[in-house]
XYZ file of C-alpha atoms in Angstrom:
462
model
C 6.257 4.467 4.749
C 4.567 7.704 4.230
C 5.025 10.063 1.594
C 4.326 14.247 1.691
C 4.635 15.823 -1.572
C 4.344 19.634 -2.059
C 4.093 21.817 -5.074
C 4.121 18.880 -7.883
C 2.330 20.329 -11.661
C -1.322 21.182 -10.484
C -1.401 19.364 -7.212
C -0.842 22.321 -4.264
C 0.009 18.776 -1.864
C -0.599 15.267 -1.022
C 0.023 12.276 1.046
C 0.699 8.682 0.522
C 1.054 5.423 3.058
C 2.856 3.050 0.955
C 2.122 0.867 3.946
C -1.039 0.582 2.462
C -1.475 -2.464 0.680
C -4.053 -0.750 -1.970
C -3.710 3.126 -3.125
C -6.858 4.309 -5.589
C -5.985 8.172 -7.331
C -9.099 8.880 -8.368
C -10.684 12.304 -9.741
C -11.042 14.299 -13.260
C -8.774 14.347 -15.859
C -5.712 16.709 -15.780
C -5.481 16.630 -12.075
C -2.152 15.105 -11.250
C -2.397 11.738 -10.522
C 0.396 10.677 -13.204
C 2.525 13.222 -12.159
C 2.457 11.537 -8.525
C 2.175 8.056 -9.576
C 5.547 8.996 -11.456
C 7.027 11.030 -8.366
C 6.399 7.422 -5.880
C 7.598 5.278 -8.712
C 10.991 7.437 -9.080
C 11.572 8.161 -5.519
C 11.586 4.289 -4.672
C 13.771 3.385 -7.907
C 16.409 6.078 -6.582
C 19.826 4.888 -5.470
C 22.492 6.112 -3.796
C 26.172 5.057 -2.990
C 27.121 6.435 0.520
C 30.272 4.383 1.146
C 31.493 0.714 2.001
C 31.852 -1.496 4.984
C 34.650 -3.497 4.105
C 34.755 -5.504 8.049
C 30.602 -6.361 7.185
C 31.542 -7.404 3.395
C 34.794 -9.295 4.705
C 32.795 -11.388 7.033
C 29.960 -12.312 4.953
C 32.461 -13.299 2.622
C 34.478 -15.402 5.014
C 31.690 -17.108 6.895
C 28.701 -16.539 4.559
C 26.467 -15.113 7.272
C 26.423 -12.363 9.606
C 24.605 -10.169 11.369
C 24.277 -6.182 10.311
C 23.323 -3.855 13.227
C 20.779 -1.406 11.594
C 22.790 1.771 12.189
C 19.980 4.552 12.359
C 21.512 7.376 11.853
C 23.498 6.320 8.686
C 19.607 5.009 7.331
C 18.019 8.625 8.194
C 20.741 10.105 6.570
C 20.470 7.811 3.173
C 16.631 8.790 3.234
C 17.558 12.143 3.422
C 20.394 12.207 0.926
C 17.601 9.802 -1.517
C 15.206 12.759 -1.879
C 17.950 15.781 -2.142
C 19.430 13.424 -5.072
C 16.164 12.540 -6.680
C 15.191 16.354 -6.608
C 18.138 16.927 -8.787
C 16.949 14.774 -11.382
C 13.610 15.306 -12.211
C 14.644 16.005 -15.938
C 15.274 12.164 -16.188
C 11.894 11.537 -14.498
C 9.862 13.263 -16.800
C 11.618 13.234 -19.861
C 12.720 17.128 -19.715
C 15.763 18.945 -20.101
C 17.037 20.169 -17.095
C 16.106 23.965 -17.420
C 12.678 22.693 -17.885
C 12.598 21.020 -14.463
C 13.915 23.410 -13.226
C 11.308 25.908 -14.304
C 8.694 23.722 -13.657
C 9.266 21.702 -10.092
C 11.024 23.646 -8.771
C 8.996 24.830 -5.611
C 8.613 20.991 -5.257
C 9.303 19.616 -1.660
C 9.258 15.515 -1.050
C 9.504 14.697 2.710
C 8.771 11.513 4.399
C 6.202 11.591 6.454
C 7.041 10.265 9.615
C 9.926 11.527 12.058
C 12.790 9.690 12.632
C 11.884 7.984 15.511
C 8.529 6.763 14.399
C 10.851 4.970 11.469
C 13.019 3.366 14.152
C 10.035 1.867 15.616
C 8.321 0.405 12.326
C 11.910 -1.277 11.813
C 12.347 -2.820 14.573
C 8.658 -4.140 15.292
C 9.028 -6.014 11.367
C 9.965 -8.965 10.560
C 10.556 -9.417 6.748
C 12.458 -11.918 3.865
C 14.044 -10.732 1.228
C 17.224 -10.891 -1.393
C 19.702 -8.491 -2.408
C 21.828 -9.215 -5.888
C 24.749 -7.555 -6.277
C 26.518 -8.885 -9.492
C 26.150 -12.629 -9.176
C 25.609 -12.355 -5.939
C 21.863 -13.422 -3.924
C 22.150 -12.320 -0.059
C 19.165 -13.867 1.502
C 18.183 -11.009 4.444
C 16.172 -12.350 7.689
C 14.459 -9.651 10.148
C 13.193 -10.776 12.987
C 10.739 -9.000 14.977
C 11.361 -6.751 17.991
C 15.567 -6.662 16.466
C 17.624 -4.418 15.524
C 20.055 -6.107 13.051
C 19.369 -8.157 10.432
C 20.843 -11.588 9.195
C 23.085 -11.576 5.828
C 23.226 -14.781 4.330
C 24.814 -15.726 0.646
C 24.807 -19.664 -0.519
C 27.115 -19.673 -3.576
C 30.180 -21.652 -2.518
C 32.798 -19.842 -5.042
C 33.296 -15.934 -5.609
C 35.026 -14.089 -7.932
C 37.792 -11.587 -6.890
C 35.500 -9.496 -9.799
C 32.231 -9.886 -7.413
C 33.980 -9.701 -4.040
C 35.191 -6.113 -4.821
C 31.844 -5.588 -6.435
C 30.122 -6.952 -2.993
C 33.183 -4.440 -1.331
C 31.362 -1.474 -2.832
C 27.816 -2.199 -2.914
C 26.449 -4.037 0.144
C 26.039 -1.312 2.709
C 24.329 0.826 0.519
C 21.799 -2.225 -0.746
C 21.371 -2.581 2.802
C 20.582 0.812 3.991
C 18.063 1.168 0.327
C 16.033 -2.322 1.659
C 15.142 -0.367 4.670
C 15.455 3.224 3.435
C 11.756 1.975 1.666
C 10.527 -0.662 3.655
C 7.683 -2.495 3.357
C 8.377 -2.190 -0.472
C 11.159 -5.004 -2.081
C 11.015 -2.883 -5.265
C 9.054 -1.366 -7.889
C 7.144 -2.038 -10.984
C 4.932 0.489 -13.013
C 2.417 -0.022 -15.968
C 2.618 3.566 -17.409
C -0.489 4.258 -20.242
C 1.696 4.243 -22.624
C 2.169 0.215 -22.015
C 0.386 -0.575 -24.771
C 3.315 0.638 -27.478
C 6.391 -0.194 -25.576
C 6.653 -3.845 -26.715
C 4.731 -3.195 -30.223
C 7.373 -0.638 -30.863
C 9.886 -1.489 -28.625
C 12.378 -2.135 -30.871
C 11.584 1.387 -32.905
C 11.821 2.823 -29.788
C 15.096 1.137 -28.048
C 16.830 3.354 -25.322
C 19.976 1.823 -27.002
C 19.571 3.194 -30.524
C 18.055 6.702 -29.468
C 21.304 6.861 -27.272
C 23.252 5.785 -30.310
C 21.936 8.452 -32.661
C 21.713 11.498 -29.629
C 24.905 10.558 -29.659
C 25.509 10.856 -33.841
C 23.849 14.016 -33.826
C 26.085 15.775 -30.835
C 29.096 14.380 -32.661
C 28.707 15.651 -36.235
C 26.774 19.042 -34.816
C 28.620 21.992 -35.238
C 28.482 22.911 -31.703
C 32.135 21.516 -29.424
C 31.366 18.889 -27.156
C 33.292 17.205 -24.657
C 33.819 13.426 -25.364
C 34.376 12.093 -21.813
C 30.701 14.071 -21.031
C 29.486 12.394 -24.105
C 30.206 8.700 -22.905
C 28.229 9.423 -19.727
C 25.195 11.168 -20.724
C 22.291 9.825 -20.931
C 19.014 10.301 -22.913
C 16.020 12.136 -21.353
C 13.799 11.916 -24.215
C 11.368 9.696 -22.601
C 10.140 9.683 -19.304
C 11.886 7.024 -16.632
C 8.616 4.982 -16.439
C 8.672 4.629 -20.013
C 12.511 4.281 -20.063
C 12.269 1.299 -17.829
C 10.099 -0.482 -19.679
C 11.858 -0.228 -22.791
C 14.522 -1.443 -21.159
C 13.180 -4.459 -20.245
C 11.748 -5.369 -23.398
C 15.560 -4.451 -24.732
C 16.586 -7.384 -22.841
C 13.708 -9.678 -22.867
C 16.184 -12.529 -24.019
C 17.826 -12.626 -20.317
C 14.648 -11.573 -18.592
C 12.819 -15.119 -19.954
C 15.832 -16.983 -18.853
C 14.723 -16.395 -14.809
C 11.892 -17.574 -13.433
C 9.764 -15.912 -10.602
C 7.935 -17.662 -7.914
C 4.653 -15.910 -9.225
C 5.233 -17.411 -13.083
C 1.926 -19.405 -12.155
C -0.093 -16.671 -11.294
C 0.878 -14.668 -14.665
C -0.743 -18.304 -16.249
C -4.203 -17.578 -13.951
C -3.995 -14.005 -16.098
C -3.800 -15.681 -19.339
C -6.313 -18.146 -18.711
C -8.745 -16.084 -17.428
C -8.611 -12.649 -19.218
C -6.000 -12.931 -22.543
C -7.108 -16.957 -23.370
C -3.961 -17.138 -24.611
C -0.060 -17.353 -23.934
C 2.123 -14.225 -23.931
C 5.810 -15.643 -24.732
C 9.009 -14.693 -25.378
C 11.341 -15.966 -28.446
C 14.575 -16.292 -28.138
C 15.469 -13.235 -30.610
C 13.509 -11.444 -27.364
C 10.336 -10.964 -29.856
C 7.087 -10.846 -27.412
C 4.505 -13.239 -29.321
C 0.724 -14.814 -28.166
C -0.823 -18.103 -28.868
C -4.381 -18.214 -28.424
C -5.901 -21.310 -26.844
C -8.691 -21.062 -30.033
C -5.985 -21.441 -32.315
C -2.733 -22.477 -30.654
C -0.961 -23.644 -33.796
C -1.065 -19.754 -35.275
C 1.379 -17.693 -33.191
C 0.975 -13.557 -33.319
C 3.724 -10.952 -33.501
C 2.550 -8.463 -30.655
C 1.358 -5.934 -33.179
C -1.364 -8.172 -34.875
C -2.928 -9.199 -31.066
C -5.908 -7.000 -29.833
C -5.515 -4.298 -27.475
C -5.671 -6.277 -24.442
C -3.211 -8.189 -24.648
C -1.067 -5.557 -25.560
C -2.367 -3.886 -22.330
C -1.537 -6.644 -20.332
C 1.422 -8.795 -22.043
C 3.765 -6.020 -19.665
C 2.138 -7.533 -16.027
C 2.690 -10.945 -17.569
C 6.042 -11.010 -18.268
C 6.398 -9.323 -15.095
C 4.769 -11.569 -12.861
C 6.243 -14.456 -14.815
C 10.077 -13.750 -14.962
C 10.385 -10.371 -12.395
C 8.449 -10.238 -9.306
C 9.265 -10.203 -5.903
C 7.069 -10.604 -2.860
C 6.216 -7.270 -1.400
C 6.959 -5.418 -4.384
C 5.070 -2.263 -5.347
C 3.091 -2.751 -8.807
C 2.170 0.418 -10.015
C -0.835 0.819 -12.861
C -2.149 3.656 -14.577
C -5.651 3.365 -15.496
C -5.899 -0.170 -15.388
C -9.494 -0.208 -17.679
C -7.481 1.098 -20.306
C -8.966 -1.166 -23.790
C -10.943 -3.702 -21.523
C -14.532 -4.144 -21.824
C -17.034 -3.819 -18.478
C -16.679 -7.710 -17.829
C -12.650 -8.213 -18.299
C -12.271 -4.876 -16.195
C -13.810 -6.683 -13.332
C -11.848 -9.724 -13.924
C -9.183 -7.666 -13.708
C -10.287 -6.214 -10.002
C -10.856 -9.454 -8.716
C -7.141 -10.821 -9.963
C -5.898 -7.259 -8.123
C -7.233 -8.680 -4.619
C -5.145 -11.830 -5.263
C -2.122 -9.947 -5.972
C -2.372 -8.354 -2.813
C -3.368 -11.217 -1.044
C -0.764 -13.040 -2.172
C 2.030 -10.363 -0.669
C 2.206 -7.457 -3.520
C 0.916 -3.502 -2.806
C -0.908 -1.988 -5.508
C -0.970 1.944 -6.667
C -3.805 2.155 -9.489
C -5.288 5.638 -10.696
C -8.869 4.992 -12.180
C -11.819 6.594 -14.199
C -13.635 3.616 -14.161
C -16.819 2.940 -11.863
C -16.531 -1.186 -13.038
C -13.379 -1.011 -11.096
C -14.810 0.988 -7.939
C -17.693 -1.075 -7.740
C -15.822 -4.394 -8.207
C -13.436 -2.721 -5.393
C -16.531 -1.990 -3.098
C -17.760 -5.562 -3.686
C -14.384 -7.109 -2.564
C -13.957 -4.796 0.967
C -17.813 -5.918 1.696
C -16.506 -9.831 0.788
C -13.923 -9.355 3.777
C -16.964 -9.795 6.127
C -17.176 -12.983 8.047
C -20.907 -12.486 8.271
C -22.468 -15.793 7.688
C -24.722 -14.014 5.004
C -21.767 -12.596 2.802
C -19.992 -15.897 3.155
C -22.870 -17.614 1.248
C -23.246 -14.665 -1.383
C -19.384 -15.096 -1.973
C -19.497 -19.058 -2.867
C -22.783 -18.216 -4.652
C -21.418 -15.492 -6.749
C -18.530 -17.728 -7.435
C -15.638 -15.494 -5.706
C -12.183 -17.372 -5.008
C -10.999 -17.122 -1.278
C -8.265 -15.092 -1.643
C -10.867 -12.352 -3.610
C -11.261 -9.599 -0.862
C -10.041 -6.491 0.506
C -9.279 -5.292 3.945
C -10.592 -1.790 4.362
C -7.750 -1.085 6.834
C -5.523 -1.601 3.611
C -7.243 0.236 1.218
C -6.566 4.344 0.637
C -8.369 6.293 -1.721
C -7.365 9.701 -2.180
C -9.349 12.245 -4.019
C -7.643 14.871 -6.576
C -9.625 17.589 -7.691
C -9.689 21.462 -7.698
C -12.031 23.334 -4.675
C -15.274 23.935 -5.522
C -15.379 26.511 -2.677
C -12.500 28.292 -4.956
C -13.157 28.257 -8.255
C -10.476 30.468 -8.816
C -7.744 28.309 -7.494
C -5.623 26.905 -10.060
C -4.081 23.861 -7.643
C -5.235 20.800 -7.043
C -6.204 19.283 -3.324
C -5.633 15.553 -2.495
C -8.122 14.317 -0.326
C -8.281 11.104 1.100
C -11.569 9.510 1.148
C -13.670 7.641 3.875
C -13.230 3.569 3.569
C -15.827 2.034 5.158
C -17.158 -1.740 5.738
C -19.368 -1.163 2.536
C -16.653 0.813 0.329
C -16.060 3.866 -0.834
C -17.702 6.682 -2.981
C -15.633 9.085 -5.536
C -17.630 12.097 -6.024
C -16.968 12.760 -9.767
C -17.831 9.777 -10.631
C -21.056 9.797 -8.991
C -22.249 12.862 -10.204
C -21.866 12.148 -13.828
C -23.431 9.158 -13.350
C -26.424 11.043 -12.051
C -26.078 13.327 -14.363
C -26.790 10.941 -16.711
C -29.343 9.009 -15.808
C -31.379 11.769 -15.004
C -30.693 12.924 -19.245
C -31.596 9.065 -19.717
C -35.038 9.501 -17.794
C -36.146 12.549 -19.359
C -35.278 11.634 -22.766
C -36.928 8.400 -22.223
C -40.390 10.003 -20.371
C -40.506 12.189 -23.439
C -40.040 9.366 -25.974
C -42.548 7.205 -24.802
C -45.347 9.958 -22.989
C -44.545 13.215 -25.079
C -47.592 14.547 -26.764
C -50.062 12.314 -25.372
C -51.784 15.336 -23.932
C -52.349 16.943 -26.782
C-alpha cells in the first residue's frame, strides 16, 4: 500500500509504502513529519458506508460461513470515495475549524500510489487472517493465496434481531475497508503529547469538553439549531489526541479484553518500566514497581517514562491486533541513552512478531541501535557469534528490504524555497545514514577537539 501526498504544511510531497514493515521520518525540526505521521494515521482510521449486501449478510447468517467474491471495482471505488471523504475533514484531523483547513490544506492532494491493477494483483497473490466486529459480532476472514474471494466465518451460535440488522448494514463496507488498506488490520498512534493524556485524561475527557461546547452554544446569544447541536462534534483537539483520550475514557471496558500480545506488553515492563502499568476498576491507570510492589502510584506521581510508555502497554496488553500499524512520534521522548536502545531492540520484536512500525526520530541512539539490528540480519557466521555475545534475542533484527527511511528537509541547492522535500534514503546491509544528524555530530566533536587541544596544549609555546 503506497501512499503520495502533495502540498501538506511545509512538505511540497512525499511517499510512503505502508508495505514496509519499518518507516523512519527523520530530519530537522519543523519539517513535517507530524503533519504526515497524522495524514497516514487519519487516512487508515477513515470509514465509509457505501451500501449493504443483504444476500452476503443473509447467508453468513444462515450458514455461518461463506465465501465473498472481492468485487474490484466496488474496492477501487471505496479507496477513492476514502480519500475525497477524508479531504473533507481535515478540521477534525488537526483540531481546526473548518475555514482553517480550508485555508491551510487546501492545495492538498492524497492519491494511492499504485494503479488499480497493480492493487488487484497484491490482493490476490496474499494470503492473510483477520477479524471483523460489528456489534457483538467476530467474523473470522481467511484469504488464501492466488484467490479472489475471501472466507466469512462467525462462531456465536445465537444473534440478536438488534445485531443481524446491525451485520445488514455494516458487513460489506467492513469488508471492502479490510482490503481498501491491506496489509494493515488497523491503527494505533503514540502522538508526543502521550505523556498527558492519561495524567490528565480525565481533565481532558472528549465527553465533558463536548458537554460544556455544548453549554456554551446553548446559553450563547447567537441561534443555534438543536438537531445540528446533537451531532456535532468537538474539534478542539487533534484526532490522534482525540483517540487516545478516548480510550483512556473507557479504560474500564478496554481492561476487560485481553489481546494475544498481553505477554509481550509484560517483556516491556520488565525490561524498561520495572514495574506494572494497571488499570482499576474506576478506569484509573496506576504502576507498581517491582522495588516496592506493596506502594501503588496514581499515574501523575510515576516518572516520565512510564508515563511515556504506560499508552503502548495498555495497548499491546488489551488492543492489538496482528498486522496492525503502531505509529510513534519520537519514541526517545524522556528516555535516557540506555532505555532508548532497549526500546529499539523491543521495536524489532514487534515487527518480528507481525506489527509495522511508523516512528519519526531525532535520536542517533535509535539510528545506531537500528543500524546494529539490519547488520544482525546477516547469517554470516561472524555476526552470528557477535549477536549471542552481545546478548541479542533471536527475534532482534531487521530486514533491510523492510526498512524505509525517508529524509525531510528543505534544499540546500534552494535556500530560498520555503517547502520541504521527502527523500528516501539508501538502506544498505550495514544501515543507513541521516545527514542532519551526522553533521551536528561532527560539528561537535570537532568544537569538543579544539576546546580540548586548547585546554590541555594552549600556551605552552609561550
Amino acid at each position: 500500500m503506497k501512499i503520495h501526498i502533495k502540498e501538506l504544511g511545509a512538505v511540497k510531497e512525499g511517499s510512503i509504502d505502508l508495505s514496509k514493515k519499518l518507516n523512519v521520518f527523520c530530519g530537522p525540526n519543523g519539517t513535517g513529519k507530524t503533519y504526515m505521521a497524522y495524514m497516514v494515521y487519519g487516512l487508515l482510521k477513515s470509514q465509509i458506508h457505501i451500501g449493504s449486501d443483504e444476500v452476503l449478510a443473509k447467508e453468513l447468517i444462515e450458514k455461518r460461513k461463506t465465501n465473498y467474491i472481492i468485487n474490484f471495482d466496488a474496492l477501487n471505488s471505496y479507496r477513492k470515495n476514502i480519500i475525497d471523504n477524508f479531504k473533507d475533514n481535515f478540521d477534525s484531523l488537526f483540531g481546526i475549524g473548518e475555514d482553517l483547513a480550508k485555508q491551510y490544506f487546501e492545495k492538498t492532494e492524497i492519491l494511492f500510489n499504485e494503479t488499480n491493477e497493480e492493487f488487484k494483483n497484491q490482493i490476490i497473490n496474499c494470503e492473510f487472517q483477520a477479524t471483523i466486529s460489528i456489534r457483538k459480532i467476530e467474523i473470522e476472514v481467511n484469504k488464501a493465496k492466488s484467490t479472489d474471494f475471501l472466507v466469512l466465518e462467525i462462531q456465536e451460535k445465537t444473534i440478536s434481531n438488534k445485531d443481524i440488522d446491525t451485520l445488514n448494514f455494516f458487513l460489506l463496507s467492513s469488508i471492502l475497508s479490510l482490503l481498501a488498506i491491506h496489509p494493515i488490520s488497523s491503527t494505533y498512534i503514540l502522538p508526543v503529547e502521550r505523556n498527558s493524556i492519561y495524567t490528565f485524561s480525565k481533565e481532558l475527557s472528549i465527553s465533558k469538553q463536548e458537554a460544556v461546547d455544548h453549554f456554551h452554544a446553548m446559553t450563547g446569544k447567537n441561534k443555534i439549531d438543536r438537531f445540528d447541536l446533537l451531532f456535532k462534534k468537538t474539534t478542539r483537539y487533534p484526532l490522534p489526541i482525540k483517540d487516545g483520550l478516548m480510550i483512556a475514557d473507557d479504560l474500564a471496558e478496554t481492561k476487560k479484553t485481553t489481546s494475544d500480545f498481553f505477554d509481550f506488553a509484560l517483556e516491556i515492563e520488565s525490561e524498561l518500566l520495572h514495574g506494572k502499568v494497571q488499570i482499576t476498576s474506576e478506569g484509573e491507570i496506576q504502576f507498581k514497581s517491582d522495588k516496592a510492589p506493596k506502594r501503588v502510584l496514581p499515574i501523575h506521581m510515576t516518572a516520565s517514562i512510564i508515563k511515556s510508555l504506560s499508552s503502548l502497554v495498555v495497548y499491546l496488553k488489551h488492543i492489538a491486533q496482528k498486522n496492525d500499524l503502531i505509529i510513534i512520534d519520537e519514541p526517545e521522548i524522556n528516555l535516557h541513552p540506555d532505555n532508548q536502545i532497549i526500546l529499539t531492540r523491543l521495536f524489532a520484536r514487534l515487527i518480528n512478531k507481525g506489527f509495522r512500525l511508523l516512528i519519526s526520530t531525532h535520536s542517533d541512539y535509535v539510528v545506531r541501535e537500528l543500524n546494529n539490528l539490519i547488520m544482525l540480519s546477516s547469517d554470516k557466521p561472524e555476526i552470528v557469534s557477535l549477536k549471542t555475545e552481545f546478548g541479542y534475542g533471536k527475534d532482534e533484527f531487521l530486514n533491510k528490504e523492510d526498512v524505509a527511511v525517508h529524509y525531510f528537509n528543505y534544499p540546500l541547492k534552494q535556500r530560498s524555497n520555503k517547502q520541504v522535500t521527502v527523500e528516501l534514503l539508501k538502506v544498505d546491509e550495514s544501515g543507513f545514514e541521516i545527514p542532519s544528524v551526522d553533521v551536528t555530530i561532527e560539528e561537535q566533536n570537532k568544537i569538543a577537539e579544539e576546546l580540548f587541544y586548547s585546554l590541555k596544549y594552549g600556551g605552552e609555546d609561550e
